[in-house]
N, CA, C and O atoms as a printed pandas DataFrame, in Angstrom:
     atom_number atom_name residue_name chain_id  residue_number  x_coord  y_coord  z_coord
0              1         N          UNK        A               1    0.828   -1.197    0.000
1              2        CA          UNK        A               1    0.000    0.000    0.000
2              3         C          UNK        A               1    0.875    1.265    0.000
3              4         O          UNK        A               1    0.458    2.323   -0.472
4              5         N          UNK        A               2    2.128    1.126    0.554
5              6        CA          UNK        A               2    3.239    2.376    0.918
6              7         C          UNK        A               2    3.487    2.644   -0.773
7              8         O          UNK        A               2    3.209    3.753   -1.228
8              9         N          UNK        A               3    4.023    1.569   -1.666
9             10        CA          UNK        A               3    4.526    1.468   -2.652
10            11         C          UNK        A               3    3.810    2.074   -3.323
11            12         O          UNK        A               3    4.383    2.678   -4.230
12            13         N          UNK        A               4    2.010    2.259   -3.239
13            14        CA          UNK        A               4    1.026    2.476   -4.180
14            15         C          UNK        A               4    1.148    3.679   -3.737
15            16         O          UNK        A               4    1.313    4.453   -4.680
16            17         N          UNK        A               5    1.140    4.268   -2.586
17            18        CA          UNK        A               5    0.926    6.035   -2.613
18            19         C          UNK        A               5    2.551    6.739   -2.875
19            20         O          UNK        A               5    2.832    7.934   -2.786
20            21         N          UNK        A               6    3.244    5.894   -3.131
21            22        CA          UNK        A               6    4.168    6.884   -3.376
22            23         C          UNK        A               6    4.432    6.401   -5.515
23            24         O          UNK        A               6    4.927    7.194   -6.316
24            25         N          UNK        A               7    4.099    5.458   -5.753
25            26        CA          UNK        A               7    3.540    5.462   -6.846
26            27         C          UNK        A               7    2.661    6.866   -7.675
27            28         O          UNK        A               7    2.958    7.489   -8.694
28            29         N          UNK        A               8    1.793    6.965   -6.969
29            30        CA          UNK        A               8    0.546    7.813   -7.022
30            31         C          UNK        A               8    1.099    8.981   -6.739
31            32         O          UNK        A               8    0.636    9.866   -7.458
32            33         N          UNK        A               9    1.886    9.343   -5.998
33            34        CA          UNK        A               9    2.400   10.340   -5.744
34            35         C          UNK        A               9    3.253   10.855   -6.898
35            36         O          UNK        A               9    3.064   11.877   -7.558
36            37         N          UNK        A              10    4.129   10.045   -7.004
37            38        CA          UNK        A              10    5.016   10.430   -8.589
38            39         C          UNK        A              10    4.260   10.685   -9.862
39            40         O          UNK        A              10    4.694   11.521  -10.655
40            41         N          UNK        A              11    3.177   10.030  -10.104
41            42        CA          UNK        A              11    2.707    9.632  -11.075
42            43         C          UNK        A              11    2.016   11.241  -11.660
43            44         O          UNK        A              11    2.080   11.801  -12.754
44            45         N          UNK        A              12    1.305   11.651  -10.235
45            46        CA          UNK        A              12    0.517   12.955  -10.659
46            47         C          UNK        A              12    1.691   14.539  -11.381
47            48         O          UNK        A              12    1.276   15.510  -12.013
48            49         N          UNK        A              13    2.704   14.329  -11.090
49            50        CA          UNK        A              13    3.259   15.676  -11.529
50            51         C          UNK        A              13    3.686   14.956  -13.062
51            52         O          UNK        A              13    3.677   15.658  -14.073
52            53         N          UNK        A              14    3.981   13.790  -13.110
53            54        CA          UNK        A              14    4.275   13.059  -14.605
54            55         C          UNK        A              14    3.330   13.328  -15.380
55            56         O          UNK        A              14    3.680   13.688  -16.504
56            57         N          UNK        A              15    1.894   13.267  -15.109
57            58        CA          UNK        A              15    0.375   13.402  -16.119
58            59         C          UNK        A              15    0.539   14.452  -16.505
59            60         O          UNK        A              15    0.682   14.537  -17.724
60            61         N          UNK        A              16    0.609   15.955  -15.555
61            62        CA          UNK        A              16    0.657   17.067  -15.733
62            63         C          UNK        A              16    2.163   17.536  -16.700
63            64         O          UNK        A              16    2.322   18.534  -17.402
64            65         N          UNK        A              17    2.737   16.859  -16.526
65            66        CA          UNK        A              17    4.125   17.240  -17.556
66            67         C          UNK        A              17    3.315   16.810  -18.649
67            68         O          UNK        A              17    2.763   17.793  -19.143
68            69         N          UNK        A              18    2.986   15.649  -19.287
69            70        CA          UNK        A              18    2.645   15.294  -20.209
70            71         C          UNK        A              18    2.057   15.957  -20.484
71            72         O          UNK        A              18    2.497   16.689  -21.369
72            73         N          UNK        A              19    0.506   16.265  -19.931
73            74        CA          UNK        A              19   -0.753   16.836  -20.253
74            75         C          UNK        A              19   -0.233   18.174  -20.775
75            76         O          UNK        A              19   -0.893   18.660  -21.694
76            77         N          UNK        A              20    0.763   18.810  -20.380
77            78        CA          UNK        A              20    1.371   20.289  -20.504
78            79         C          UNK        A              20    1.944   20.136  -22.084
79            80         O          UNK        A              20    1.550   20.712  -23.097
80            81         N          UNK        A              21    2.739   19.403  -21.959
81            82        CA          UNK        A              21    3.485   19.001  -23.308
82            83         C          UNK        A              21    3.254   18.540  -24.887
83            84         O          UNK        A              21    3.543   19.029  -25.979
84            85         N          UNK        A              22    2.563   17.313  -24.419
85            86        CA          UNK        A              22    2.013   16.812  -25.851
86            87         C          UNK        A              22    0.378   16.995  -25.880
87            88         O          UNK        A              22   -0.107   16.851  -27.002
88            89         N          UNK        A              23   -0.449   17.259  -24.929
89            90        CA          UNK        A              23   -1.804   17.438  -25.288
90            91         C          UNK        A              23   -1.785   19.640  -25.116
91            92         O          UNK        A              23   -1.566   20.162  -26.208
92            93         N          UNK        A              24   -1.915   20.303  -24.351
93            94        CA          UNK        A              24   -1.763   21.597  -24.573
94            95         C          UNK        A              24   -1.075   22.250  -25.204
95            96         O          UNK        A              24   -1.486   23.393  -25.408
96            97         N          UNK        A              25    0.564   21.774  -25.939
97            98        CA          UNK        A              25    1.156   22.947  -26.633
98            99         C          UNK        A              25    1.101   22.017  -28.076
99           100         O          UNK        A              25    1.557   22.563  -29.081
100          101         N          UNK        A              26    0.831   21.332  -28.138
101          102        CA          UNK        A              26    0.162   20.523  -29.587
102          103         C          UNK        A              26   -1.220   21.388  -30.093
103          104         O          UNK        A              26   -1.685   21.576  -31.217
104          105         N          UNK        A              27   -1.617   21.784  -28.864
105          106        CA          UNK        A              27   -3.165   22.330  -29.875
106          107         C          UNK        A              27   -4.424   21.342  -29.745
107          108         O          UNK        A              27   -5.463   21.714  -30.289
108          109         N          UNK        A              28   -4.415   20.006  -29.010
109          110        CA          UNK        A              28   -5.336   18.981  -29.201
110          111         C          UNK        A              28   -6.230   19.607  -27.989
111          112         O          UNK        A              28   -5.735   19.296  -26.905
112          113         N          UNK        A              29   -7.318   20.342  -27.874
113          114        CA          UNK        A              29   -7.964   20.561  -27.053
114          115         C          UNK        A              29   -9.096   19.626  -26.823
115          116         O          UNK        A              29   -9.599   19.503  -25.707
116          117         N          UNK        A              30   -9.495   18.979  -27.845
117          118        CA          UNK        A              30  -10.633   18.113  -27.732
118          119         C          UNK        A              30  -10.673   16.918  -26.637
119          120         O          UNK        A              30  -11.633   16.152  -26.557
120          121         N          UNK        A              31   -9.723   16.851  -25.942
121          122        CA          UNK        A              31   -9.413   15.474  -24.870
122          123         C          UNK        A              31   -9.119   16.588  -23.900
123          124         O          UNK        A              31   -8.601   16.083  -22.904
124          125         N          UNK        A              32   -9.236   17.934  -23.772
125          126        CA          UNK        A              32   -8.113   18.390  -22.413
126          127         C          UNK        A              32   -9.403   18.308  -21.381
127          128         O          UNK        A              32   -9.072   18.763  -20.286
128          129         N          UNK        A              33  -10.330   18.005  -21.401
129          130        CA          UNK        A              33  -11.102   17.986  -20.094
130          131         C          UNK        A              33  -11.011   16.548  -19.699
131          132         O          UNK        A              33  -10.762   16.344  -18.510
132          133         N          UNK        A              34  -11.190   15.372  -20.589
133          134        CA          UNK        A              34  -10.917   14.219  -19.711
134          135         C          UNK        A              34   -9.922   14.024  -19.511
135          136         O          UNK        A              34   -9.857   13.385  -18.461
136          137         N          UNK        A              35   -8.368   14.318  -20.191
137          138        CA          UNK        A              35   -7.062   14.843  -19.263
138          139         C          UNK        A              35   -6.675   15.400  -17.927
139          140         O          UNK        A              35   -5.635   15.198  -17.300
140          141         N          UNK        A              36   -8.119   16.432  -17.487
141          142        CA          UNK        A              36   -7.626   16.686  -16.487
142          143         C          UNK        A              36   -9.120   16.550  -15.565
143          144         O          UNK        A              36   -9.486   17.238  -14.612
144          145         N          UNK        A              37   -9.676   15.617  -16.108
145          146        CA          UNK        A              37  -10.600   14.664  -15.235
146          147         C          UNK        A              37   -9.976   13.436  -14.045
147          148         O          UNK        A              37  -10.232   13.127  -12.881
148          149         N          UNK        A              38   -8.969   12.958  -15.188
149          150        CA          UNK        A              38   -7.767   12.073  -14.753
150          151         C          UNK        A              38   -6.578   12.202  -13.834
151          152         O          UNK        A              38   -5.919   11.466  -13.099
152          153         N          UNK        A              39   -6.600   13.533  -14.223
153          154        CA          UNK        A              39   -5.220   14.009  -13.347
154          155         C          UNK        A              39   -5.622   14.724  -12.029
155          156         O          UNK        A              39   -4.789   15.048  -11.183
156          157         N          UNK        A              40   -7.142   14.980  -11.895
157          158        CA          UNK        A              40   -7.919   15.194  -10.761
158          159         C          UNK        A              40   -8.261   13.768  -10.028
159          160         O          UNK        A              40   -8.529   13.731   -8.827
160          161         N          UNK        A              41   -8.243   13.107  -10.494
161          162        CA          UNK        A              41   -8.655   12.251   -9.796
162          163         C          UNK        A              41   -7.519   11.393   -9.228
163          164         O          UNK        A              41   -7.598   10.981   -8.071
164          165         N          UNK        A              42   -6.738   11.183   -9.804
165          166        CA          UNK        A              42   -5.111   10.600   -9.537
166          167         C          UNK        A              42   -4.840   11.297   -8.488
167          168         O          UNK        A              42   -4.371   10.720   -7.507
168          169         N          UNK        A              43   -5.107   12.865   -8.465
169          170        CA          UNK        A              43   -4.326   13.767   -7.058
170          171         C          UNK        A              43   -5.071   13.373   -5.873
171          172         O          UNK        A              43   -4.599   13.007   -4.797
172          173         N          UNK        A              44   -6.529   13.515   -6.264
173          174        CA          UNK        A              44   -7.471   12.855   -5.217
174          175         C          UNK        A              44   -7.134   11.593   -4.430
175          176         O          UNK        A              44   -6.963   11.681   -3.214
176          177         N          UNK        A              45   -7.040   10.538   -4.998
177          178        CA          UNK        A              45   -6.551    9.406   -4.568
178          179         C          UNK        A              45   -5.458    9.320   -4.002
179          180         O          UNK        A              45   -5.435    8.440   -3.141
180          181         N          UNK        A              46   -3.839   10.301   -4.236
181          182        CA          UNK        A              46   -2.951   10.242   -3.854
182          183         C          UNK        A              46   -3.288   10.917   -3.118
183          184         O          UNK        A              46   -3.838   10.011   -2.492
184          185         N          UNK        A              47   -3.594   12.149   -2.274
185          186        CA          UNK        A              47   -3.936   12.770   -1.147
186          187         C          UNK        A              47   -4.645   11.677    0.123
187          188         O          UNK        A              47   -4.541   11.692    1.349
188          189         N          UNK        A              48   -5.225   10.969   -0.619
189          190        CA          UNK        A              48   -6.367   10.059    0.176
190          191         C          UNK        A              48   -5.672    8.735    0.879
191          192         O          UNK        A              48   -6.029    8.146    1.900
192          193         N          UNK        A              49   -4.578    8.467    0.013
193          194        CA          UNK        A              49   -3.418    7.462    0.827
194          195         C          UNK        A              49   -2.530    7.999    1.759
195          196         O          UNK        A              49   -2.335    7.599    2.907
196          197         N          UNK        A              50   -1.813    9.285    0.966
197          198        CA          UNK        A              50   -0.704    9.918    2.013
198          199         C          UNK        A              50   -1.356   10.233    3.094
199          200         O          UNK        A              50   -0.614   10.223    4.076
200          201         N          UNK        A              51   -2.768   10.592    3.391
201          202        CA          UNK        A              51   -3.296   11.081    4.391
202          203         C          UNK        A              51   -3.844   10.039    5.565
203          204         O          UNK        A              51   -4.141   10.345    6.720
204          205         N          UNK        A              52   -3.901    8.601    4.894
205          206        CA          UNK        A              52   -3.961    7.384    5.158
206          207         C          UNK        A              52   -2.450    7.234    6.328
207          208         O          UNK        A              52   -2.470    7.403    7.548
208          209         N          UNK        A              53   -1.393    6.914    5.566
209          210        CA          UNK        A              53    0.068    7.004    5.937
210          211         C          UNK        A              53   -0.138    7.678    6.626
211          212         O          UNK        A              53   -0.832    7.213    7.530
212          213         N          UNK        A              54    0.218    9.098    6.776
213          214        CA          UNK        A              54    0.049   10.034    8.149
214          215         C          UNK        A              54   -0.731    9.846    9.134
215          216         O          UNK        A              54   -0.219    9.784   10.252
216          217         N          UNK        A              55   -1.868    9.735    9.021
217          218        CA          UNK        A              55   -2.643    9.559   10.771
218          219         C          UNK        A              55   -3.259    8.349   10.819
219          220         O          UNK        A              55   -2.942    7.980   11.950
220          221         N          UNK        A              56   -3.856    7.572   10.403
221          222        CA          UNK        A              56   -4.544    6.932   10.763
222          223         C          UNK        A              56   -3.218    5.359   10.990
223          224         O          UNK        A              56   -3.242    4.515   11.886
224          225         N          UNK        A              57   -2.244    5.471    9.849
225          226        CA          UNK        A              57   -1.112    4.242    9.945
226          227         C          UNK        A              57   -0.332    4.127   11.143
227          228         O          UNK        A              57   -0.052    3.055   11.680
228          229         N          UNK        A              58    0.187    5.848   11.755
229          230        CA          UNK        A              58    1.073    5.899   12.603
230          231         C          UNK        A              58   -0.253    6.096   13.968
231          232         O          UNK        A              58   -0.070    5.271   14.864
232          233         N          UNK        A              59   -0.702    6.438   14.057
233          234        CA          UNK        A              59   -1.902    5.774   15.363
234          235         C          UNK        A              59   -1.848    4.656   15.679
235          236         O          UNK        A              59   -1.296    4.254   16.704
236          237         N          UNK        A              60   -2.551    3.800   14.653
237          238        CA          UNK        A              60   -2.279    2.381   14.768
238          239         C          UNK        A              60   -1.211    2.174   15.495
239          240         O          UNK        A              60   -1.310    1.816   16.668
240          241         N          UNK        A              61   -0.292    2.329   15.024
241          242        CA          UNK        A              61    1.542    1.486   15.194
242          243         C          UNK        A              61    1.773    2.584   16.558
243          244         O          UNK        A              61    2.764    2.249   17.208
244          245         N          UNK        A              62    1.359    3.303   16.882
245          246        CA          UNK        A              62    1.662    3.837   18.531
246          247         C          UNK        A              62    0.942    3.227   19.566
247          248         O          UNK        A              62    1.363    3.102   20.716
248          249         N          UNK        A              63   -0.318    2.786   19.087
249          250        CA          UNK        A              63   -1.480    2.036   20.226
250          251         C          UNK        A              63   -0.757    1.195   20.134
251          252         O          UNK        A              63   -0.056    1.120   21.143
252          253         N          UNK        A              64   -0.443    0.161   19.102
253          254        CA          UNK        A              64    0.245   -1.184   19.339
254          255         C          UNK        A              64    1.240   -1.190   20.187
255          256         O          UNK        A              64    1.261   -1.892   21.197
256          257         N          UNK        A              65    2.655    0.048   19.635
257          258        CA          UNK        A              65    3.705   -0.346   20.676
258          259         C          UNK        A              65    3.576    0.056   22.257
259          260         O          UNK        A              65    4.315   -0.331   23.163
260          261         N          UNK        A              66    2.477    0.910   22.353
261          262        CA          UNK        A              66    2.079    1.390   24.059
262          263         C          UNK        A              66    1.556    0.400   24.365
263          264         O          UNK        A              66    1.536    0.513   25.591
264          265         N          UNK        A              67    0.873   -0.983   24.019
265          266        CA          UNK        A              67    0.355   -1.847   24.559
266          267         C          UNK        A              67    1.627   -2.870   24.755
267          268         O          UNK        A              67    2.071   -3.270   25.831
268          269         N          UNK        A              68    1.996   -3.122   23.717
269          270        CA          UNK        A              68    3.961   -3.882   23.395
270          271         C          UNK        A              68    4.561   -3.626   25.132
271          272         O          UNK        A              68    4.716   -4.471   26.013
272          273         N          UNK        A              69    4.760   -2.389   25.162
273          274        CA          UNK        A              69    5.594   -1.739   26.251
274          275         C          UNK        A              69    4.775   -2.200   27.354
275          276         O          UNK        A              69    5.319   -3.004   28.111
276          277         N          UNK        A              70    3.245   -1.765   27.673
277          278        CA          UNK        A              70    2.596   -2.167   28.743
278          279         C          UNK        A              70    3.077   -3.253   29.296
279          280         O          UNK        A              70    3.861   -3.259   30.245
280          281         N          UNK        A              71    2.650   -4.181   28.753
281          282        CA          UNK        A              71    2.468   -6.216   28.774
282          283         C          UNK        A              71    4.490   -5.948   28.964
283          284         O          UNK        A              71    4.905   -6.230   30.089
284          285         N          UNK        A              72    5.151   -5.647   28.335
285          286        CA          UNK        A              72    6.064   -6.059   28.723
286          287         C          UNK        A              72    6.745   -5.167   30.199
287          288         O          UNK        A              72    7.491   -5.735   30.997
288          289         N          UNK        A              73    6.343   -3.794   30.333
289          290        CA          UNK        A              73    6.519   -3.309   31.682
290          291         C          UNK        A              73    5.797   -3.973   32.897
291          292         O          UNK        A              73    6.482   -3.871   33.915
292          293         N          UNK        A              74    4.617   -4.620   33.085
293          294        CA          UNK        A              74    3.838   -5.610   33.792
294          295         C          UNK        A              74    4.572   -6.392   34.034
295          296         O          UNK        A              74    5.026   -6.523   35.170
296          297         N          UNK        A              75    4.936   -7.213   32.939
297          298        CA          UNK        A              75    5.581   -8.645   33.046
298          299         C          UNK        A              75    7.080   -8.870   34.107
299          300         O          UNK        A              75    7.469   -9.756   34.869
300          301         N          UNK        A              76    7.559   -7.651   33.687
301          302        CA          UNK        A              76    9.232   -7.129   34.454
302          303         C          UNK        A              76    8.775   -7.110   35.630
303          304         O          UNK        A              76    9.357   -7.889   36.385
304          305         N          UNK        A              77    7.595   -6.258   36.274
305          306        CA          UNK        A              77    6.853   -6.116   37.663
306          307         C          UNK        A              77    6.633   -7.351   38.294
307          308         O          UNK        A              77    6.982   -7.562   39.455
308          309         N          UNK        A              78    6.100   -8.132   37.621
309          310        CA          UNK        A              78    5.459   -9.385   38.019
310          311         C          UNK        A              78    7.053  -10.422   38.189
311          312         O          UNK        A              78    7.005  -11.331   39.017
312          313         N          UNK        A              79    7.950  -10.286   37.645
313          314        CA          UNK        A              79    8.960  -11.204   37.666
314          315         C          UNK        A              79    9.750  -10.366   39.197
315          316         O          UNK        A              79   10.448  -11.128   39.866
316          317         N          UNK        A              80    9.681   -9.447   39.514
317          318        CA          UNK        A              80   10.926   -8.763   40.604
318          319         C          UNK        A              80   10.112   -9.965   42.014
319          320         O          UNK        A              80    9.105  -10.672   42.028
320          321         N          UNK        A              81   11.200   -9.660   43.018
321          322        CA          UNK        A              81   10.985  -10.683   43.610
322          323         C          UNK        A              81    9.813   -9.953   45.073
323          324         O          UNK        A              81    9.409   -8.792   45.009
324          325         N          UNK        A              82    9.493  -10.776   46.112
325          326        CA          UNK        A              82    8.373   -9.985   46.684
326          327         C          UNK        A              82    8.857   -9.424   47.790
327          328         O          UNK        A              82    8.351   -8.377   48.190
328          329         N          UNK        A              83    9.725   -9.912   48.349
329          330        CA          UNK        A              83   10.541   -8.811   49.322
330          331         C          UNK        A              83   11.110   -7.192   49.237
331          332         O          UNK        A              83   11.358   -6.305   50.055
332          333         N          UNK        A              84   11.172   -7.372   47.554
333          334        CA          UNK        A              84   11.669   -6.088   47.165
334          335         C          UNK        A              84   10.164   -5.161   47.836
335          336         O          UNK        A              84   10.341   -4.200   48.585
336          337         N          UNK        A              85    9.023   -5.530   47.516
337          338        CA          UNK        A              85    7.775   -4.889   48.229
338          339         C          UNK        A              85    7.588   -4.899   49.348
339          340         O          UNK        A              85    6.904   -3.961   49.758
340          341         N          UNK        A              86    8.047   -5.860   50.319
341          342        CA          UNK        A              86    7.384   -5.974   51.627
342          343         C          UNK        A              86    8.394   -4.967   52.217
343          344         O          UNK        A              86    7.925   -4.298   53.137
344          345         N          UNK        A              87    9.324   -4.782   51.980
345          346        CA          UNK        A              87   10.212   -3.855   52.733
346          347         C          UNK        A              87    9.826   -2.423   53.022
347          348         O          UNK        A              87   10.255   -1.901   54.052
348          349         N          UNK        A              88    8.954   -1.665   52.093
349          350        CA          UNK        A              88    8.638   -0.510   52.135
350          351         C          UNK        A              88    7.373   -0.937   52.330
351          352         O          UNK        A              88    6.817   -1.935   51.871
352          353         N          UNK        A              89    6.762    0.321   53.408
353          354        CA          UNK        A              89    5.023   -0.077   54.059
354          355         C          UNK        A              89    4.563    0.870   53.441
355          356         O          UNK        A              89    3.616    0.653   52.686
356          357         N          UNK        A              90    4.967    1.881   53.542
357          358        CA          UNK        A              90    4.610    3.693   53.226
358          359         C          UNK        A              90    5.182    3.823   51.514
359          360         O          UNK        A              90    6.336    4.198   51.308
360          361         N          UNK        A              91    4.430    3.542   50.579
361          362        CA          UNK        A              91    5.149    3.893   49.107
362          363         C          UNK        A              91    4.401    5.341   48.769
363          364         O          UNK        A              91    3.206    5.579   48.944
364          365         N          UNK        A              92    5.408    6.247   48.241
365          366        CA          UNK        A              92    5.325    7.696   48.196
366          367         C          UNK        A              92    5.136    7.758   46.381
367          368         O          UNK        A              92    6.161    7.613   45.715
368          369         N          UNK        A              93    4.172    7.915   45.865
369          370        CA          UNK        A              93    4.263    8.146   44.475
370          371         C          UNK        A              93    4.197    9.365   44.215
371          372         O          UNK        A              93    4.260    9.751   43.047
């Protein structure tokens, strides 16, 4: 999916070179609206992944590793031995 928005990403300033080049300074006006029907919609879609990637991918992958860390900060707790606790009556947080 990474591969496809940065695909998509390249792809849109490439249409617009083209579209600039061989369909506008050629003179072929008869295609330039579904030319840039296409190249609207390509940007659309690439906005709609990168924006994907940015928040909603790296959320994900932070809940996961804060839970990662949890379970494994617990687990370290649960392994120390129990004297290390009984010694202090009064714990000051």
């Amino acid at each position: 999916m990474f591969i496809v928005a940065i695909a998509l990403s390249m792809l849109v300033p490439f249409l617009f070179g083209y579209l600039i080049d061989n369909i506008i300074l050629r003179g072929e006006n008869s295609n330039l609206l579904i030319w840039f029907g296409i190249a609207l919609m390509l940007s659309i879609v690439s906005s709609i992944t990168s924006f994907y990637f940015m928040s909603f991918a790296t959320t994900k992958k932070s809940i996961k590793n804060s839970a990662k860390l949890s379970i494994n900060s617990v687990s370290q707790m649960l392994k120390m031995p129990i004297p290390l606790f009984s010694k202090r009556k009064n714990l000051i947080i």
